């Protein structure tokens, strides 16, 4: 039996050392150590041996059982480790593979231009104000020195909500709303949507304006010119030239329109500037004393200037956009260019 046991040990070692798969190793374990395994069978037969042989064979059998158990465990670890390495090799993630990207949105060109303009004025010390788009006739016209029989009302093709209530035709009513709440000095810009009954390549029934208002002691037209010149050079470039033409607005006196040298042909004359070399971009002037009276400001003590321009027009000129409707059509292929 001792010889048989030695034999079993050698066969077991031979099998264990060549096994490649965990399932096969398990089968070997069962073959030798299972309930009907070769070593187990011998242990079962111990009883039939003469008493003096039992401890000798028993010891040997136990020794070999332990030996095989350990050999199986060691092999098992080895195979598991190999399996793990194989998985690491074959199942590794290729981190150099580009991921699937999500489509990113971005700000609309109007908002970008609006922020850019607001930033320029904030740097000069202006604050940002806002007011309602549904406005009373009082703020939109009356308080801005434009009574109902005033001819200038005809130039604003106004959307009426109901008698006395309009969609604001410009951002100027916010001038009055700010002055009512604030004592001078005042320096605000007001970006916002405005509405006029108008629709063609350069007009949309809804568009965006930026209002500016500054009130203090000793404010002159030179301050207005300096501020606007600084702004257009920052926004359109240092080489931009400006000119002021006398104009009329009920709420400013004197009033002017400001032109800049054509951003497309640099003043040489082209289709965009209708061969004049100049582009009209804004209206401005010194705040009319009547407006100050409505605001409750002292006409003798304070002067102020105001200006207003189309943000959409600024964007169109800066990026050579041919039609204002492109800005509101929400065509992704157009908008993605910015
Ligand atoms: N509100 C005027 C317009 O819409 C522009 C303007 C604003 C003119 C402020 C003078 C002063 O045409």
Coordinates of C-alpha atoms and ligand atoms in Angstrom, one line a residue:
X1 CA 0.0 0.0 0.0
X2 CA 2.9 2.3 0.7
X3 CA 4.2 1.7 -2.8
X4 CA 0.7 2.3 -4.2
X5 CA 0.6 5.6 -2.3
X6 CA 4.0 6.7 -3.7
X7 CA 2.7 5.8 -7.1
X8 CA -0.4 7.9 -6.6
X9 CA 1.7 10.8 -5.5
X10 CA 3.8 10.7 -8.6
X11 CA 0.9 10.4 -11.0
X12 CA -0.8 13.3 -9.2
X13 CA 2.3 15.5 -9.4
X14 CA 2.8 14.7 -13.1
X15 CA -0.8 15.6 -13.8
X16 CA -0.9 18.7 -11.8
X17 CA 2.3 20.1 -13.2
X18 CA 1.1 19.8 -16.8
X19 CA -2.5 21.0 -16.3
X20 CA -3.5 24.2 -18.1
X21 CA -7.1 24.8 -17.3
X22 CA -8.8 25.4 -13.9
X23 CA -11.6 22.9 -14.8
X24 CA -9.0 20.2 -15.5
X25 CA -7.3 21.0 -12.2
X26 CA -10.6 20.6 -10.4
X27 CA -11.0 17.2 -12.1
X28 CA -7.6 16.1 -10.9
X29 CA -8.5 17.2 -7.3
X30 CA -11.6 15.0 -7.5
X31 CA -9.7 12.1 -9.0
X32 CA -7.4 12.0 -6.0
X33 CA -9.0 13.7 -3.1
X34 CA -12.7 13.5 -3.9
X35 CA -15.2 11.2 -2.0
X36 CA -14.2 8.4 -4.4
X37 CA -10.7 9.7 -5.0
X38 CA -7.7 7.5 -5.0
X39 CA -6.3 8.7 -1.7
X40 CA -9.7 8.6 -0.1
X41 CA -10.2 5.0 -1.2
X42 CA -6.9 4.1 0.6
X43 CA -7.9 5.9 3.8
X44 CA -11.2 4.0 3.7
X45 CA -9.4 0.7 3.5
X46 CA -7.2 1.4 6.5
X47 CA -9.7 -0.5 8.7
X48 CA -9.0 -3.8 6.9
X49 CA -5.2 -3.6 7.6
X50 CA -3.5 -5.3 10.5
X51 CA -3.4 -3.0 13.5
X52 CA 0.4 -2.5 13.4
X53 CA 0.3 -1.4 9.8
X54 CA -2.6 1.1 10.2
X55 CA -0.6 4.0 11.7
X56 CA 2.2 3.7 9.2
X57 CA -0.1 3.6 6.1
X58 CA -2.4 6.1 7.7
X59 CA 0.4 8.6 8.3
X60 CA 1.6 8.2 4.8
X61 CA -1.8 8.6 3.3
X62 CA -2.5 11.7 5.3
X63 CA 0.9 13.1 4.3
X64 CA 0.2 12.5 0.6
X65 CA -3.3 13.9 0.9
X66 CA -1.9 17.1 2.4
X67 CA 0.9 17.2 -0.2
X68 CA -1.6 16.9 -3.1
X69 CA -3.9 19.4 -1.5
X70 CA -1.1 21.9 -1.4
X71 CA 0.0 21.2 -4.9
X72 CA -3.5 21.7 -6.2
X73 CA -3.8 25.1 -4.3
X74 CA -0.5 26.3 -5.6
X75 CA -1.4 25.4 -9.1
X76 CA -4.8 27.0 -8.7
X77 CA -3.2 30.3 -7.7
X78 CA -0.8 30.0 -10.6
X79 CA -3.6 29.4 -13.1
X80 CA -5.7 32.2 -11.7
X81 CA -2.8 34.6 -12.0
X82 CA -2.3 33.5 -15.6
X83 CA -6.0 33.9 -16.4
X84 CA -5.8 37.4 -14.9
X85 CA -2.8 38.4 -17.0
X86 CA -4.5 37.0 -20.1
X87 CA -7.6 39.2 -19.4
X88 CA -5.4 42.2 -18.8
X89 CA -3.8 41.6 -22.2
X90 CA -6.9 40.9 -24.2
X91 CA -9.5 43.0 -22.5
X92 CA -7.6 46.2 -22.0
X93 CA -9.4 49.5 -22.8
X94 CA -7.9 51.5 -25.7
X95 CA -7.6 54.9 -24.1
X96 CA -6.3 56.4 -27.3
X97 CA -9.7 55.8 -29.0
X98 CA -11.5 59.1 -29.4
X99 CA -14.8 59.2 -27.4
X100 CA -18.2 59.9 -28.9
X101 CA -18.6 63.7 -28.4
X102 CA -21.8 65.4 -27.5
X103 CA -22.9 68.2 -29.8
X104 CA -22.1 71.4 -27.9
X105 CA -24.2 74.5 -28.0
X106 CA -22.9 78.0 -27.9
X107 CA -24.1 81.5 -27.4
X108 CA -26.1 83.2 -30.2
X109 CA -24.1 85.8 -32.2
X110 CA -26.5 88.5 -30.9
X111 CA -25.8 87.6 -27.3
X112 CA -22.1 87.5 -28.0
X113 CA -22.1 90.9 -29.6
X114 CA -24.3 92.3 -26.8
X115 CA -22.0 91.0 -24.1
X116 CA -19.0 92.4 -25.9
X117 CA -20.6 95.8 -26.2
X118 CA -21.8 95.8 -22.6
X119 CA -18.3 94.9 -21.4
X120 CA -16.8 97.9 -23.2
X121 CA -19.2 100.2 -21.4
X122 CA -18.7 98.5 -18.1
X123 CA -15.0 99.1 -18.4
X124 CA -15.8 102.8 -18.8
X125 CA -17.9 102.8 -15.5
X126 CA -21.4 102.3 -16.9
X127 CA -23.9 100.1 -15.1
X128 CA -26.4 97.8 -16.9
X129 CA -30.2 98.5 -16.5
X130 CA -33.3 97.0 -18.0
X131 CA -37.0 97.8 -18.4
X132 CA -40.2 96.2 -19.6
X133 CA -40.9 95.3 -23.3
X134 CA -44.6 96.0 -22.9
X135 CA -44.5 99.7 -22.0
X136 CA -46.9 102.5 -21.4
X137 CA -47.2 105.3 -23.9
X138 CA -46.1 107.6 -21.2
X139 CA -42.6 106.1 -20.9
X140 CA -42.3 105.2 -24.5
X141 CA -43.3 108.7 -25.8
X142 CA -44.8 111.3 -23.5
X143 CA -42.0 111.5 -20.9
X144 CA -39.5 111.6 -23.7
X145 CA -41.0 114.9 -25.0
X146 CA -43.1 113.1 -27.6
X147 CA -46.8 114.0 -27.0
X148 CA -49.5 112.2 -28.9
X149 CA -49.8 115.0 -31.5
X150 CA -46.0 115.0 -32.1
X151 CA -45.1 114.2 -35.7
X152 CA -42.2 112.1 -34.5
X153 CA -44.7 109.5 -33.4
X154 CA -45.4 108.7 -37.0
X155 CA -41.8 107.6 -37.6
X156 CA -42.3 104.8 -35.0
X157 CA -44.7 102.3 -36.5
X158 CA -45.9 101.2 -33.1
X159 CA -47.5 97.9 -32.1
X160 CA -50.4 98.7 -29.8
X161 CA -51.4 96.2 -27.1
X162 CA -54.4 98.3 -26.0
X163 CA -54.9 102.0 -25.6
X164 CA -52.0 103.5 -23.7
X165 CA -50.0 100.3 -23.8
X166 CA -47.4 99.5 -26.5
X167 CA -44.6 97.2 -27.3
X168 CA -41.7 99.6 -26.7
X169 CA -40.3 101.0 -30.0
X170 CA -36.9 101.8 -28.5
X171 CA -35.0 101.3 -25.3
X172 CA -35.2 105.1 -24.5
X173 CA -38.1 104.7 -22.0
X174 CA -35.7 103.0 -19.7
X175 CA -33.8 106.3 -19.5
X176 CA -36.9 107.7 -17.7
X177 CA -37.4 104.6 -15.5
X178 CA -33.8 104.8 -14.3
X179 CA -33.8 108.6 -13.7
X180 CA -37.0 108.3 -11.6
X181 CA -35.3 105.9 -9.3
X182 CA -31.8 107.4 -9.2
X183 CA -30.2 110.7 -8.3
X184 CA -27.3 111.8 -10.5
X185 CA -24.6 110.9 -11.3
X186 CA -26.1 108.3 -13.6
X187 CA -24.3 106.2 -16.1
X188 CA -26.2 103.2 -17.6
X189 CA -26.4 101.1 -20.7
X190 CA -29.6 99.3 -21.5
X191 CA -29.6 96.3 -23.9
X192 CA -33.0 95.0 -24.9
X193 CA -35.6 93.9 -27.4
X194 CA -37.7 96.6 -29.2
X195 CA -40.6 96.3 -31.7
X196 CA -41.7 98.2 -34.8
X197 CA -44.1 97.4 -37.6
X198 CA -41.4 96.8 -40.2
X199 CA -40.0 93.9 -42.2
X200 CA -37.4 93.7 -44.9
X201 CA -33.7 92.7 -45.4
X202 CA -32.5 95.4 -42.9
X203 CA -35.6 95.6 -40.7
X204 CA -37.3 93.0 -38.5
X205 CA -40.4 93.6 -36.4
X206 CA -38.4 92.7 -33.3
X207 CA -34.8 93.8 -33.0
X208 CA -32.3 94.6 -30.3
X209 CA -31.1 98.1 -29.2
X210 CA -28.6 99.4 -26.7
X211 CA -29.4 102.6 -24.9
X212 CA -26.8 104.8 -23.1
X213 CA -27.5 107.5 -20.6
X214 CA -25.1 109.6 -18.6
X215 CA -26.1 112.5 -16.3
X216 CA -23.8 114.6 -14.1
X217 CA -22.7 118.1 -13.6
X218 CA -20.6 119.7 -16.4
X219 CA -21.4 117.1 -19.0
X220 CA -20.8 118.3 -22.6
X221 CA -21.2 117.1 -26.1
X222 CA -17.5 116.5 -26.2
X223 CA -17.9 113.8 -23.5
X224 CA -20.6 112.1 -25.7
X225 CA -18.2 112.2 -28.7
X226 CA -15.3 110.9 -26.7
X227 CA -17.3 108.0 -25.2
X228 CA -18.7 106.9 -28.6
X229 CA -15.4 107.2 -30.4
X230 CA -13.8 105.1 -27.7
X231 CA -16.5 102.5 -28.0
X232 CA -16.5 102.1 -31.9
X233 CA -12.7 101.9 -32.0
X234 CA -12.8 99.2 -29.3
X235 CA -15.6 97.3 -31.1
X236 CA -14.7 97.8 -34.8
X237 CA -11.0 98.5 -34.5
X238 CA -8.6 101.4 -33.9
X239 CA -8.6 102.5 -37.6
X240 CA -12.4 103.2 -37.5
X241 CA -13.3 106.9 -38.3
X242 CA -16.4 108.6 -37.0
X243 CA -18.5 111.6 -38.1
X244 CA -21.4 113.3 -36.5
X245 CA -24.3 114.7 -38.5
X246 CA -27.0 117.0 -37.0
X247 CA -30.3 115.2 -36.6
X248 CA -33.5 115.5 -34.7
X249 CA -34.9 113.5 -31.7
X250 CA -37.6 114.9 -29.5
X251 CA -35.8 113.9 -26.3
X252 CA -32.3 115.2 -27.1
X253 CA -31.1 118.7 -28.0
X254 CA -28.9 119.1 -29.9
X255 CA -29.2 115.7 -31.5
X256 CA -26.9 113.9 -34.0
X257 CA -26.5 110.7 -35.9
X258 CA -23.1 109.1 -35.9
X259 CA -21.6 107.4 -38.9
X260 CA -18.5 105.2 -38.9
X261 CA -16.2 104.6 -41.9
X262 CA -17.4 101.6 -43.8
X263 CA -16.2 98.4 -42.1
X264 CA -16.2 96.6 -45.5
X265 CA -14.3 98.9 -47.8
X266 CA -12.6 101.1 -45.2
X267 CA -14.2 104.2 -46.5
X268 CA -13.3 103.7 -50.2
X269 CA -17.0 103.2 -51.2
X270 CA -18.8 99.8 -51.8
X271 CA -22.2 98.2 -52.1
X272 CA -22.6 98.0 -48.3
X273 CA -22.1 101.8 -47.8
X274 CA -23.8 102.6 -51.0
X275 CA -20.6 104.2 -52.2
X276 CA -20.5 106.8 -49.5
X277 CA -17.7 105.3 -47.5
X278 CA -19.9 105.8 -44.4
X279 CA -22.3 103.7 -42.4
X280 CA -25.0 105.3 -40.1
X281 CA -24.9 103.5 -36.8
X282 CA -26.5 105.5 -34.0
X283 CA -28.6 108.3 -32.8
X284 CA -27.5 110.5 -29.9
X285 CA -27.7 113.9 -28.3
X286 CA -27.8 116.0 -25.1
X287 CA -30.7 115.1 -22.8
X288 CA -33.6 117.6 -23.5
X289 CA -34.5 119.8 -20.5
X290 CA -38.1 118.8 -20.8
X291 CA -37.0 115.1 -20.2
X292 CA -35.2 116.2 -17.1
X293 CA -38.3 117.9 -15.9
X294 CA -40.3 114.7 -16.3
X295 CA -37.6 112.9 -14.3
X296 CA -37.6 115.5 -11.6
X297 CA -34.0 116.5 -12.2
X298 CA -32.7 120.1 -11.8
X299 CA -32.1 121.4 -15.3
X300 CA -29.7 124.1 -14.2
X301 CA -27.5 121.8 -12.2
X302 CA -27.3 118.7 -14.4
X303 CA -26.6 117.9 -18.0
X304 CA -26.6 114.6 -19.7
X305 CA -26.1 112.8 -22.9
X306 CA -27.9 109.8 -24.4
X307 CA -27.4 107.5 -27.3
X308 CA -29.1 104.5 -28.9
X309 CA -28.1 102.0 -31.5
X310 CA -29.1 98.6 -33.0
X311 CA -27.2 95.7 -31.6
X312 CA -28.2 93.5 -34.6
X313 CA -26.9 96.1 -37.0
X314 CA -23.6 96.2 -35.1
X315 CA -23.4 92.4 -35.4
X316 CA -24.3 92.5 -39.1
X317 CA -21.6 95.1 -39.8
X318 CA -18.9 93.4 -37.8
X319 CA -19.5 90.0 -39.4
X320 CA -20.8 91.2 -42.8
X321 CA -24.1 89.5 -42.4
X322 CA -26.3 90.4 -45.4
X323 CA -29.8 90.1 -43.9
X324 CA -31.2 90.8 -40.4
X325 CA -33.5 87.8 -40.8
X326 CA -30.6 85.5 -40.7
X327 CA -30.1 86.5 -37.1
X328 CA -33.6 85.4 -36.1
X329 CA -34.3 82.4 -38.4
X330 CA -32.4 80.0 -36.1
X331 CA -30.7 78.2 -39.0
X332 CA -28.1 76.0 -37.3
X333 CA -25.7 76.0 -40.2
X334 CA -25.7 79.8 -40.2
X335 CA -25.3 80.1 -36.4
X336 CA -22.6 77.5 -36.2
X337 CA -20.2 79.9 -38.1
X338 CA -19.8 82.1 -35.0
Ligands
LIG1 N1 -34.2 106.0 -29.4 C1 -33.7 106.5 -30.6 C2 -34.1 105.6 -31.7 O1 -34.6 104.5 -31.5 C3 -32.2 106.5 -30.5 C4 -31.7 107.6 -29.5 C5 -31.5 107.2 -28.2 C6 -31.4 108.9 -30.0 C7 -31.0 108.2 -27.3 C8 -31.0 109.8 -29.1 C9 -30.7 109.4 -27.8 O2 -34.0 105.9 -32.9

